[in-house]
Short mmCIF file of C-alpha atoms and ligand atoms in Angstrom, two decimals:
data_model
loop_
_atom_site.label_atom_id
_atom_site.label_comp_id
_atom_site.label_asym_id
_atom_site.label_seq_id
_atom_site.Cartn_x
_atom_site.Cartn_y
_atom_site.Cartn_z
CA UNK A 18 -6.37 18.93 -11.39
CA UNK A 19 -3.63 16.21 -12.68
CA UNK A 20 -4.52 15.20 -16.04
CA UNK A 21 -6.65 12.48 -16.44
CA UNK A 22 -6.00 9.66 -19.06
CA UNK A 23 -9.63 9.71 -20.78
CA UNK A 24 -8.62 13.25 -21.70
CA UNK A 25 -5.76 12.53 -23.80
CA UNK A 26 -5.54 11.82 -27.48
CA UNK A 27 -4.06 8.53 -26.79
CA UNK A 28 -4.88 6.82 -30.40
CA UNK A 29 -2.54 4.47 -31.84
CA UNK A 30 0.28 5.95 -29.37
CA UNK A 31 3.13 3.94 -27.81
CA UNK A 32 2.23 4.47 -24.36
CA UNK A 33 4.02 3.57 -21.35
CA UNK A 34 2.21 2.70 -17.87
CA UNK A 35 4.09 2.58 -14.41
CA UNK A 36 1.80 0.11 -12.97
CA UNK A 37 2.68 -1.49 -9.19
CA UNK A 38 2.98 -5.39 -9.66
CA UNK A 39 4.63 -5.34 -6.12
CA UNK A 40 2.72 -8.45 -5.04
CA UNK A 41 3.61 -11.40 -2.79
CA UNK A 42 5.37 -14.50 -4.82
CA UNK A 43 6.21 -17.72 -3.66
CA UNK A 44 8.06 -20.02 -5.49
CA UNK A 45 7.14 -18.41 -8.71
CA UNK A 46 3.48 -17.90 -7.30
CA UNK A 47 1.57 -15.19 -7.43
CA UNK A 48 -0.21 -14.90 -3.50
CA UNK A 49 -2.49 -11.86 -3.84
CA UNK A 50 -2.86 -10.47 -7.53
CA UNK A 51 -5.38 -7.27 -6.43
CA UNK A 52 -2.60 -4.65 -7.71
CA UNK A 53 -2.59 -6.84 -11.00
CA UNK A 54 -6.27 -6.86 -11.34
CA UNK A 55 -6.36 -2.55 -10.28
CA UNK A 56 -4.61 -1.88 -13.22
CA UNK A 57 -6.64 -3.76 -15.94
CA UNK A 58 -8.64 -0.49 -16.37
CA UNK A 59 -6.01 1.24 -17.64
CA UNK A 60 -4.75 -1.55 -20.02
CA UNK A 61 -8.09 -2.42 -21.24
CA UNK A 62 -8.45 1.02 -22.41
CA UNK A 63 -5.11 1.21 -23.93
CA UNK A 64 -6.22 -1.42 -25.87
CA UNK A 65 -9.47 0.08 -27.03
CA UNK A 66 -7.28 2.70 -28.16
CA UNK A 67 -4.82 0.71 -30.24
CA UNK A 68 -1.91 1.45 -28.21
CA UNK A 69 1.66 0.17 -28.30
CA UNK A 70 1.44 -0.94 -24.33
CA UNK A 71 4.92 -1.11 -22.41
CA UNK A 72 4.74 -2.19 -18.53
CA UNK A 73 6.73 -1.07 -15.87
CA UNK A 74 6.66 -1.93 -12.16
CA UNK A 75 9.05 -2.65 -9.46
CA UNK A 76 9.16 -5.92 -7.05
CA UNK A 77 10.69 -6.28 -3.78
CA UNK A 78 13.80 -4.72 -2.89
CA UNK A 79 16.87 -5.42 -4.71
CA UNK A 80 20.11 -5.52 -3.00
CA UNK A 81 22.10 -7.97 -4.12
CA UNK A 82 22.66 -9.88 -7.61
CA UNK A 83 20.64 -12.81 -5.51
CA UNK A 84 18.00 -10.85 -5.52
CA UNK A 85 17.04 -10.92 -8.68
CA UNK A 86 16.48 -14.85 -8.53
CA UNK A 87 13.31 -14.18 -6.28
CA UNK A 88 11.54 -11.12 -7.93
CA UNK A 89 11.59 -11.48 -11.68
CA UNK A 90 8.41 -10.45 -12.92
CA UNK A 91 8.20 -12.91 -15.12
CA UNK A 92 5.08 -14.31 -13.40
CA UNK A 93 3.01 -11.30 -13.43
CA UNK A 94 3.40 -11.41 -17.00
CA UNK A 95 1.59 -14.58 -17.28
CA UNK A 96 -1.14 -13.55 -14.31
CA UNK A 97 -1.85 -10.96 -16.85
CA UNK A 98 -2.17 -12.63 -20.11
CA UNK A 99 -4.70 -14.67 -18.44
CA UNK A 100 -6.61 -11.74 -16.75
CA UNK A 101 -6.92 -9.64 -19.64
CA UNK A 102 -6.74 -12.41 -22.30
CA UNK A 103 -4.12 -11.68 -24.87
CA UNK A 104 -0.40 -11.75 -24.85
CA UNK A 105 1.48 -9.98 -22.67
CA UNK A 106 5.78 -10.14 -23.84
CA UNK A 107 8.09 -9.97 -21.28
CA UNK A 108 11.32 -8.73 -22.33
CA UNK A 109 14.17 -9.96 -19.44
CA UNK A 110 15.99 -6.34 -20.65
CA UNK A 111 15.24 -2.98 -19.16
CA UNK A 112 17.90 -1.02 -20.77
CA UNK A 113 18.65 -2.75 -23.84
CA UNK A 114 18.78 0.00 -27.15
CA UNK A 115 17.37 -2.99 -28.86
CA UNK A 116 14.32 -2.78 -26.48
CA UNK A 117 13.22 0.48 -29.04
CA UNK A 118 13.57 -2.10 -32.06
CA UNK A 119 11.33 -4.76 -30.76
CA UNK A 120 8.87 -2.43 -29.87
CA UNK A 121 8.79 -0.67 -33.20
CA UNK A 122 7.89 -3.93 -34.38
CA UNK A 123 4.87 -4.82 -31.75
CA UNK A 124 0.91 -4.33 -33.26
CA UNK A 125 -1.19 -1.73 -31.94
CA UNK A 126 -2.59 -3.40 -28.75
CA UNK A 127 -0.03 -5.42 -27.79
CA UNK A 128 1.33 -5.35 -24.64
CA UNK A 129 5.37 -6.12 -23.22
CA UNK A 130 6.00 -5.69 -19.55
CA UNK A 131 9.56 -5.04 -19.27
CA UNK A 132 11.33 -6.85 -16.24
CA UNK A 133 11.61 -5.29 -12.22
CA UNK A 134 12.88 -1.66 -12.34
CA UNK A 135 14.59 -2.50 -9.19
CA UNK A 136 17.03 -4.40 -11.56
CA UNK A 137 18.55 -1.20 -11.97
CA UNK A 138 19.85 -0.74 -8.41
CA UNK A 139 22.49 -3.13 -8.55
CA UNK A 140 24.87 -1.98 -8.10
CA UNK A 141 24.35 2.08 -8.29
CA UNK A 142 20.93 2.47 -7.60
CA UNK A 143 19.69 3.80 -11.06
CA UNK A 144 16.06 3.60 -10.81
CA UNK A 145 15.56 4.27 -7.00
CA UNK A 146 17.81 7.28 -7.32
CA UNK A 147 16.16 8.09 -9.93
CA UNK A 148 18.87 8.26 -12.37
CA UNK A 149 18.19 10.76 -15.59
CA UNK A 150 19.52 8.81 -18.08
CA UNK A 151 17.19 5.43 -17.23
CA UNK A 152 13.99 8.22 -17.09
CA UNK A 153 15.21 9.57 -20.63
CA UNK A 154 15.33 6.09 -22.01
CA UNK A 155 12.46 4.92 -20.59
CA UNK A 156 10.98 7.82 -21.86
CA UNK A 157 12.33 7.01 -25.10
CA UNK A 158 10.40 4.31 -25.90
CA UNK A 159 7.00 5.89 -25.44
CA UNK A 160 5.13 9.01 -27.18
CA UNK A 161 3.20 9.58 -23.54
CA UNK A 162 3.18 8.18 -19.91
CA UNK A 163 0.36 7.19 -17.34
CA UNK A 164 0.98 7.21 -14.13
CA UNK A 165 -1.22 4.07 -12.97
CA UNK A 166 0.67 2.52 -9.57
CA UNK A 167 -0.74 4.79 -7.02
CA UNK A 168 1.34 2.64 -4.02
CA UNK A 169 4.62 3.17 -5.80
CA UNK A 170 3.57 7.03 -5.97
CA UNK A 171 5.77 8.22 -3.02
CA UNK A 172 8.58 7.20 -4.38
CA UNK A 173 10.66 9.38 -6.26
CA UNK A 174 12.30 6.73 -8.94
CA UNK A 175 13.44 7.13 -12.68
CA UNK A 176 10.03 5.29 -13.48
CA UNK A 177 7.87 7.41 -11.68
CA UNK A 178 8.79 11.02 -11.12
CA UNK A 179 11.96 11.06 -13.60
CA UNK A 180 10.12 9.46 -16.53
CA UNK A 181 7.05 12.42 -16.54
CA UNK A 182 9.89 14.90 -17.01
CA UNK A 183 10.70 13.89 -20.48
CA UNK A 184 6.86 12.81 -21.96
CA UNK A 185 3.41 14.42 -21.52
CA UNK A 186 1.35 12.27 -18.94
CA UNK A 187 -1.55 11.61 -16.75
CA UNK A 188 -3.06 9.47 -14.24
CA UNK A 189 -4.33 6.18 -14.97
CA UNK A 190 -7.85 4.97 -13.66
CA UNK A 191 -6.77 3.42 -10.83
CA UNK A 192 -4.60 6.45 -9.33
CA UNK A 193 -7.75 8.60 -10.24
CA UNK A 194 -9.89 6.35 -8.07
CA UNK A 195 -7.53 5.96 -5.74
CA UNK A 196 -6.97 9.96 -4.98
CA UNK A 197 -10.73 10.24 -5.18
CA UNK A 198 -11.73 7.88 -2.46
CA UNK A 199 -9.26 8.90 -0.72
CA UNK A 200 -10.01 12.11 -0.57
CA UNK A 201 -13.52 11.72 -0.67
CA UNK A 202 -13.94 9.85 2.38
CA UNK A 203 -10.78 10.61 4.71
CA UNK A 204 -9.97 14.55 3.56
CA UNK A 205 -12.23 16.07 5.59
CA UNK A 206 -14.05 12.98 7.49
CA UNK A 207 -17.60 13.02 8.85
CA UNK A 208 -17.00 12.91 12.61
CA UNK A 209 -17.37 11.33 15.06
CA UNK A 210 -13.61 10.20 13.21
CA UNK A 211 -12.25 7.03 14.87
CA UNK A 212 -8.49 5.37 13.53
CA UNK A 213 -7.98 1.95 14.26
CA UNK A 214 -3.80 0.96 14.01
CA UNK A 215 -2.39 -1.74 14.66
CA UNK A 216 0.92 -3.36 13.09
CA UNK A 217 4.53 -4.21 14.06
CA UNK A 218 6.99 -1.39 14.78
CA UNK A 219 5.68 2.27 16.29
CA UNK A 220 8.79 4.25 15.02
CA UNK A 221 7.29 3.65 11.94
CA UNK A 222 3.73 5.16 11.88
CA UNK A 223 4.94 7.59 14.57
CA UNK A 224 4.47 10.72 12.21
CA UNK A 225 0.63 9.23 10.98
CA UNK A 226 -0.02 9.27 14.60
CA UNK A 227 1.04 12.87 15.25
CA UNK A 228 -1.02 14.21 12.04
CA UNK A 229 -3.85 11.73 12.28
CA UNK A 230 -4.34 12.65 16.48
CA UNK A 231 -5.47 16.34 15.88
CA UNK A 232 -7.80 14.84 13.68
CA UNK A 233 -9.56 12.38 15.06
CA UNK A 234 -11.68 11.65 17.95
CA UNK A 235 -10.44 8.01 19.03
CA UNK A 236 -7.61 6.51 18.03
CA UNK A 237 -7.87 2.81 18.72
CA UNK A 238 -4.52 0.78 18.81
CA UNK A 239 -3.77 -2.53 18.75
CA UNK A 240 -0.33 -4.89 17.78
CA UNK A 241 3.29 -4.13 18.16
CA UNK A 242 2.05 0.01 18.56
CA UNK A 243 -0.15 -0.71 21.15
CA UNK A 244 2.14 -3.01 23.29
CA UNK A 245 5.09 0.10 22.93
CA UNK A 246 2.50 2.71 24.30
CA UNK A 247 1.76 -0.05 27.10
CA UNK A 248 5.33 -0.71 27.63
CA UNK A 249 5.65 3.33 28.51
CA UNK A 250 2.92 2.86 30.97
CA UNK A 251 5.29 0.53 32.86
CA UNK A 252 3.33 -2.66 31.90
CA UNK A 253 4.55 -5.76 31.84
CA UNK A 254 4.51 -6.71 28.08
CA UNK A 255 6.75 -9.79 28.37
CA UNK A 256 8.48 -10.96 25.68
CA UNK A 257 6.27 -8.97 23.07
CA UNK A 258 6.93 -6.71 20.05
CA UNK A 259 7.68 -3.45 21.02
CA UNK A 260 10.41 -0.10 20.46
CA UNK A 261 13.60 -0.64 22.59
CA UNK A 262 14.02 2.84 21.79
CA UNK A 263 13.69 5.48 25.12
CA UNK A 264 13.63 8.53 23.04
CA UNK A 265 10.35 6.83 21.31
CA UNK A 266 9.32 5.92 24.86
CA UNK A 267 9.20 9.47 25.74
CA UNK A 268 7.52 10.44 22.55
CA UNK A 269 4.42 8.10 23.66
CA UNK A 270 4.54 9.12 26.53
CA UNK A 271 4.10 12.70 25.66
CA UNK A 272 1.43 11.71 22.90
CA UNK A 273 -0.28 9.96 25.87
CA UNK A 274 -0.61 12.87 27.98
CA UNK A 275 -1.51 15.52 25.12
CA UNK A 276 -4.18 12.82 23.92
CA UNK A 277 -5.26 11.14 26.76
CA UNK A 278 -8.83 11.31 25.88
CA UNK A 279 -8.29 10.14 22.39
CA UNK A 280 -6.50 7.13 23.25
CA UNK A 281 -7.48 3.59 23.59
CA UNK A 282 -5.36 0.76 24.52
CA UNK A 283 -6.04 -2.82 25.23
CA UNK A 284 -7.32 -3.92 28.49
CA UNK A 285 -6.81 -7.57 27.77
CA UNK A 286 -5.59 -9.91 25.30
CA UNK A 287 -4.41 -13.75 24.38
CA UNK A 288 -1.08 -14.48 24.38
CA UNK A 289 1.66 -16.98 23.71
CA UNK A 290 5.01 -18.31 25.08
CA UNK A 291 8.48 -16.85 24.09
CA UNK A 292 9.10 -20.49 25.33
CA UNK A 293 6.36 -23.36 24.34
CA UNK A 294 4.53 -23.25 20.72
CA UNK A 295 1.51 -24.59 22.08
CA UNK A 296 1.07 -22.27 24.91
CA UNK A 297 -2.47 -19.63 24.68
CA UNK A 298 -4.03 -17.86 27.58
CA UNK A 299 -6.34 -14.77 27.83
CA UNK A 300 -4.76 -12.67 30.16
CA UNK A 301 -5.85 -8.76 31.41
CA UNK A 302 -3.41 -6.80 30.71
CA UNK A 303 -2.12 -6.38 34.34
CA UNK A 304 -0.83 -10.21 34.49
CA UNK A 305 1.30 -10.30 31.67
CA UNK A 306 4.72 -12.42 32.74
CA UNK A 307 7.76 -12.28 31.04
CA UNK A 308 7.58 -14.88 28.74
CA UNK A 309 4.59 -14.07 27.64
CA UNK A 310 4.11 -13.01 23.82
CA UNK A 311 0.79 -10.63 23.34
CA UNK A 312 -1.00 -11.87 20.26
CA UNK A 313 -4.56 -11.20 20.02
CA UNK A 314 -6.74 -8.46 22.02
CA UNK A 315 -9.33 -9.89 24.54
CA UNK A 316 -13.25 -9.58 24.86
CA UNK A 317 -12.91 -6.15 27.30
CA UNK A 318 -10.67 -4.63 24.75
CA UNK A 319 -13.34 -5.38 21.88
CA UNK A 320 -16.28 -4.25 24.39
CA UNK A 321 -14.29 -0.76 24.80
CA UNK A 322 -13.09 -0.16 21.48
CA UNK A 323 -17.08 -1.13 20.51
CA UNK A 324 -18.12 1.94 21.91
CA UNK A 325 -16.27 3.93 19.85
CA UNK A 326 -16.62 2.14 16.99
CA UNK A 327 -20.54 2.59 16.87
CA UNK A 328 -20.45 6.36 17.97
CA UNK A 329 -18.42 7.09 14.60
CA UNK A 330 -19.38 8.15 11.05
CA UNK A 331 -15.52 7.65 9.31
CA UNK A 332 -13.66 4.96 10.39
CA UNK A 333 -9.67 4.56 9.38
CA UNK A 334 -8.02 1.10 9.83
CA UNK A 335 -4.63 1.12 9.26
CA UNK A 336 -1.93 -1.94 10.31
CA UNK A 337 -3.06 -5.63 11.35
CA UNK A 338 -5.03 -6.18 15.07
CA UNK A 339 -2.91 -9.57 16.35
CA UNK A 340 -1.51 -12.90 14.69
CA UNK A 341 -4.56 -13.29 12.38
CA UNK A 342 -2.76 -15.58 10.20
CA UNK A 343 -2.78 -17.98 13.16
CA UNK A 344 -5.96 -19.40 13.90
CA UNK A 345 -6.18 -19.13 17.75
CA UNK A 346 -4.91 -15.77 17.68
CA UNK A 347 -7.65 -14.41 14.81
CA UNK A 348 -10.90 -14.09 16.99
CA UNK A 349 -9.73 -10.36 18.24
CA UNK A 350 -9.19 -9.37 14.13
CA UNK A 351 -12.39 -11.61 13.43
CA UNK A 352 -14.40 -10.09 15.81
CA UNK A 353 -13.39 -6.13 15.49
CA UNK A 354 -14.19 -7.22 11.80
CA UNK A 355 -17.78 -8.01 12.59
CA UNK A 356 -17.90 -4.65 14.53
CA UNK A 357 -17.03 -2.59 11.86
CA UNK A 358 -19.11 -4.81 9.39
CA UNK A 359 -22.13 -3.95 11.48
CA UNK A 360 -21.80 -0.28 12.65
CA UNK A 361 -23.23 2.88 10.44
CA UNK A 362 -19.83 4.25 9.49
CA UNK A 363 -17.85 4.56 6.12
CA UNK A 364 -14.89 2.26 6.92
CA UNK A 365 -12.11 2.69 5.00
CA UNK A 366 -8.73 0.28 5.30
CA UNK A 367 -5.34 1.50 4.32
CA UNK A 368 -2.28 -0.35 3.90
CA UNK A 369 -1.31 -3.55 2.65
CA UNK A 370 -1.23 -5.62 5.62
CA UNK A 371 -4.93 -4.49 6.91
CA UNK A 372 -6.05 -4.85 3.32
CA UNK A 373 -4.57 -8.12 3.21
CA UNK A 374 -5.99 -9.36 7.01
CA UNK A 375 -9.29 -8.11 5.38
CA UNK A 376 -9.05 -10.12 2.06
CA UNK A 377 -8.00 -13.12 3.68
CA UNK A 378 -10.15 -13.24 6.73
CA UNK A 379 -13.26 -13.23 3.95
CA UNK A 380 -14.33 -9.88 4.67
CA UNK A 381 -13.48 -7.69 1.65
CA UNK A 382 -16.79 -6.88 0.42
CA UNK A 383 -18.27 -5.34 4.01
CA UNK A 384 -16.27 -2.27 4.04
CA UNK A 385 -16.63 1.16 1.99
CA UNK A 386 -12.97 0.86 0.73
CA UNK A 387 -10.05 -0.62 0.44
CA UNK A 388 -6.79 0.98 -0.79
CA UNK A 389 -4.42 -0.96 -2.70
CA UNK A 390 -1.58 1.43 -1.22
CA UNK A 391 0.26 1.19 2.06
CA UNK A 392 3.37 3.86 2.62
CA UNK A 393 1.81 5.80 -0.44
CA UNK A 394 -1.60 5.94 1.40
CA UNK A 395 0.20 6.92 4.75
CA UNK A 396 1.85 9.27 3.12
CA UNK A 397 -1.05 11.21 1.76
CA UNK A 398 -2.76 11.46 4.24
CA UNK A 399 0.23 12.82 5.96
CA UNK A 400 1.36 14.72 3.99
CA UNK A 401 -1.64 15.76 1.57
CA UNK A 402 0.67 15.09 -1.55
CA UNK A 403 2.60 12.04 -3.17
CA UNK A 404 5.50 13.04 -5.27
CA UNK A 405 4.67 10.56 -8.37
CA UNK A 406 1.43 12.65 -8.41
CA UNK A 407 2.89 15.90 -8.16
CA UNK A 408 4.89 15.13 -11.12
CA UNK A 409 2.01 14.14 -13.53
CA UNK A 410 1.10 17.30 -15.60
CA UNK A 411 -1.92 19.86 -14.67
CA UNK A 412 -4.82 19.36 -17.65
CA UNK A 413 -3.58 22.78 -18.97
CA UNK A 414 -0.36 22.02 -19.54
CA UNK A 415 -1.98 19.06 -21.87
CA UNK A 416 -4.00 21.77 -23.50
CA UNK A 417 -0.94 23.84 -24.53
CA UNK A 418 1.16 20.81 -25.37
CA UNK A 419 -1.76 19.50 -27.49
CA UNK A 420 -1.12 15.73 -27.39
C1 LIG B 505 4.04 -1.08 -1.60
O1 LIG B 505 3.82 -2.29 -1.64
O2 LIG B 505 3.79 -0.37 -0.60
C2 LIG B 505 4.58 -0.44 -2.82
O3 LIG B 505 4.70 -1.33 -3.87
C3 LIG B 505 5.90 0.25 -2.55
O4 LIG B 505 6.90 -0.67 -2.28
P1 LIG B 505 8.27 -0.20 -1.63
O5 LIG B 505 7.99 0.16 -0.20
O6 LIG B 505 9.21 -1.37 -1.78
O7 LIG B 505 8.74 1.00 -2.40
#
C-alpha cells in the first residue's frame, strides 16, 4: 500500500503538492474547474496542519515561447483563493534560487502555486523529461511531497516521478479516492461487464480495446472508433472521422472477427454535410453518401445498445457518443444518458471528454463515478499501474524513515 497522507507527521512542514490544474481556459477563463475543486481536500488539510503549501501543476502543452501566453496559471490561482478562501501567491518563477527565500518567509498555512511546469520544456524539455536537477530543486523547497494529480500520474516528469526521489511522500486524498474507485468498481467488475467508447481517433484507444475485450461482455462503440470499425466493414462512412491507416484497418478487422459477439456497432445515425452547415438527416447506416458527415447515433442503434445496457451490472464509458456540443446532434448522447441513468448497473465514466459530455449535458449526479483522469485512467486500467504512483513510497518505508 502507497503511503497515505493522513499517515504522515505533516505538522508545521513545508509541503509540496503536484496537483493537476490542467483545465480548459479561455481568454483567461477558467471553463471547467472540477480538477481545482478535487484537490481542495488535500489543501484544506494542509492547512489544518499548519503547512507551508507550494503548488505545482502543468497546463497544456508547451512548445513554443507563444505558448506560454495561453497557459499561465495565473488564473487558477485566483479560482483557488476564492474556493478555499484565503490567499493563494503565485510566483511567475519556477526555478528561481530566490523562490527558497520567499518561501522561508511565508506563514504556516499559506499557500503559493508556482507557475506551469511545462514552462520548463522550452526549449530542452526539463520537466517532461524529467530532468534531475528541476526534481532536486523542486524538492528543495519542501521537507515532504504529496502526490495529489492522479491524471498527470502517467507521466513520468521532474514534478511527478523525479521529485519523490529526493523527499519522503504519499498520496493525496484525491489520488487515494481515485485508485480506490477505480479499483473498487472496474478491477474485477460484476458482470454482465459492458464498455461503452466512443471518441475521435481509434489508433488511440486501440491498446484499451485489446485489454478491455477479454474482459468484457459488450463493448458498445460509438464516434470516430465506431465509424473506423464500419469503414473496415466496407461501409460507406462518407466524409466522416475515421483511421486512413490500412495496417489499423486490418487490426479491426481482426478484433472484429476474434470478438464478433462482443461487438456492437451502430445501425443508424444523424448526420451532416461535408458541404452545407445546415444539412441533418437520420440515415441507416447502409445509405450513407459521400458527403455525408456521421454525427449522432440513431433510435435502432440506442434500441440495440439498450439491450445490453440493462443486462449489465458494471458499466465503463469511456470517449464522447456524437457532436453533443451541437444541439441537433445531442439526442443520441442525451438519450444513451437516460439509459444508463435508468438501468441497475454501477456506471462508471472515464476520461475527460465523457466526463465533460456528462457534466455539461446536466447529468453528473446520475452515475456511480466519475474520474477526473483521462490517459491516466486508460492507462490503469491497461496497464494495472501508473508510474507517478509507483513512485510514491510503500507505508513502511515511511515507518523506517520516520517523518
Ligand atoms: C489530462 O488532462 O489528461 C492530464 O492533465 C494530462 O495531460 P497531458 O496529456 O497533457 O499530459
Amino acid at each position: 500500500m502507497k503511503q497515505r497522507i493522513e499517515k504522515m507527521d505533516l505538522k508545521g512542514k513545508r509541503v509540496i503538492v503536484r496537483c493537476d490544474y490542467n483545465v480548459p481556459i479561455y481568454n483567461g477563463k477558467i471553463l471547467d474547474d472540477t480538477k481545482i475543486v478535487a484537490s481542495l481536500e488535500t489543501i484544506r488539510y494542509l492547512i489544518e496542519q499548519d503547512c507551508k503549501i507550494i503548488l505545482l501543476s502543468h497546463l497544456g502543452k508547451i512548445k513554443t515561447e507563444e505558448d506560454k501566453q495561453t497557459h499561465s496559471l495565473e488564473p487558477v490561482a485566483k479560482r483557488l483563493k476564492e474556493l478555499v478562501g484565503r490567499e493563494v501567491y503565485f510566483s511567475k518563477e519556477i526555478l528561481d534560487p530566490e523562490l527558497k527565500k520567499r518561501i522561508e518567509l511565508m506563514l504556516p498555512r499559506d499557500i503559493i502555486l508556482l507557475e506551469n511546469t511545462r514552462f520548463l520544456d522550452v526549449p530542452n524539455k526539463l520537466e517532461s523529461n524529467c530532468d534531475a536537477q528541476v526534481a532536486q530543486f523542486f524538492a528543495s523547497l519542501a521537507d515532504v511531497f504529496v502526490m495529489d494529480a492522479f491524471a498527470s500520474a502517467h507521466r513520468a516528469h521532474a514534478s511527478t516521478t523525479g521529485i519523490a526521489k529526493y523527499l519522503p511522500s504519499c498520496m493525496g486524498f484525491s489520488v487515494e479516492k481515485e485508485l480506490l474507485a477505480l479499483d473498487r468498481f472496474l478491477k474485477e467488475p460484476k458482470h454482465p461487464f459492458t464498455v461503452i467508447m466512443g471518441g475521435a481517433k481509434v489508433e488511440d484507444k486501440l491498446e484499451l480495446i485489446g485489454t478491455l475485450l477479454p474482459k468484457c461482455d459488450h463493448l458498445l462503440l460509438a464516434g470516430g472508433l465506431a465509424n473506423s470499425f464500419l469503414k473496415a466493414l466496407n461501409f460507406n462512412i462518407g466524409s466522416s472521422l475515421a483511421t486512413e491507416s490500412t495496417k489499423t484497418i486490418e487490426k479491426l478487422k481482426q478484433i472484429m472477427l476474434t470478438y464478433r459477439d462482443k461487438l456492437m456497432l451502430p445501425l443508424d445515425a444523424i448526420v451532416g454535410s461535408s458541404y452545407d452547415e445546415a444539412y441533418t438527416r437520420y440515415k441507416k447506416i447502409n445509405e450513407i453518401t459521400d458527403n455525408e458527415v456521421i454525427s449522432d447515433i440513431g433510435v435502432k442503434t440506442l434500441a440495440k445498445y439498450k439491450t445490453a445496457i440493462q443486462d449489465s451490472e458494471t458499466i465503463f464509458l469511456n470517449g464522447t457518443i456524437g457532436i453533443y456540443e451541437e444541439e441537433r446532434y445531442s439526442n443520441g448522447t442525451k438519450e444513451l444518458f437516460n439509459l444508463l441513468k435508468n438501468c441497475k448497473a454501477i456506471v462508471v465514466v472515464g476520461g475527460g471528454d465523457a466526463v465533460s459530455s456528462v457534466k455539461s449535458l446536466g447529468y453528473q449526479e446520475a452515475f456511480t463515478y466519475l474520474s477526473v483522469g483521462g490517459g491516466a485512467t486508460l492507462e490503469y486500467l491497461t496497464k494495472g499501474h501508473l508510474v507517478g504512483i509507483d513512485a510514491i513510497m510503500e507505508e513502511e518505508e515511511i515507518e523506517i524513515l520516520d517523518v
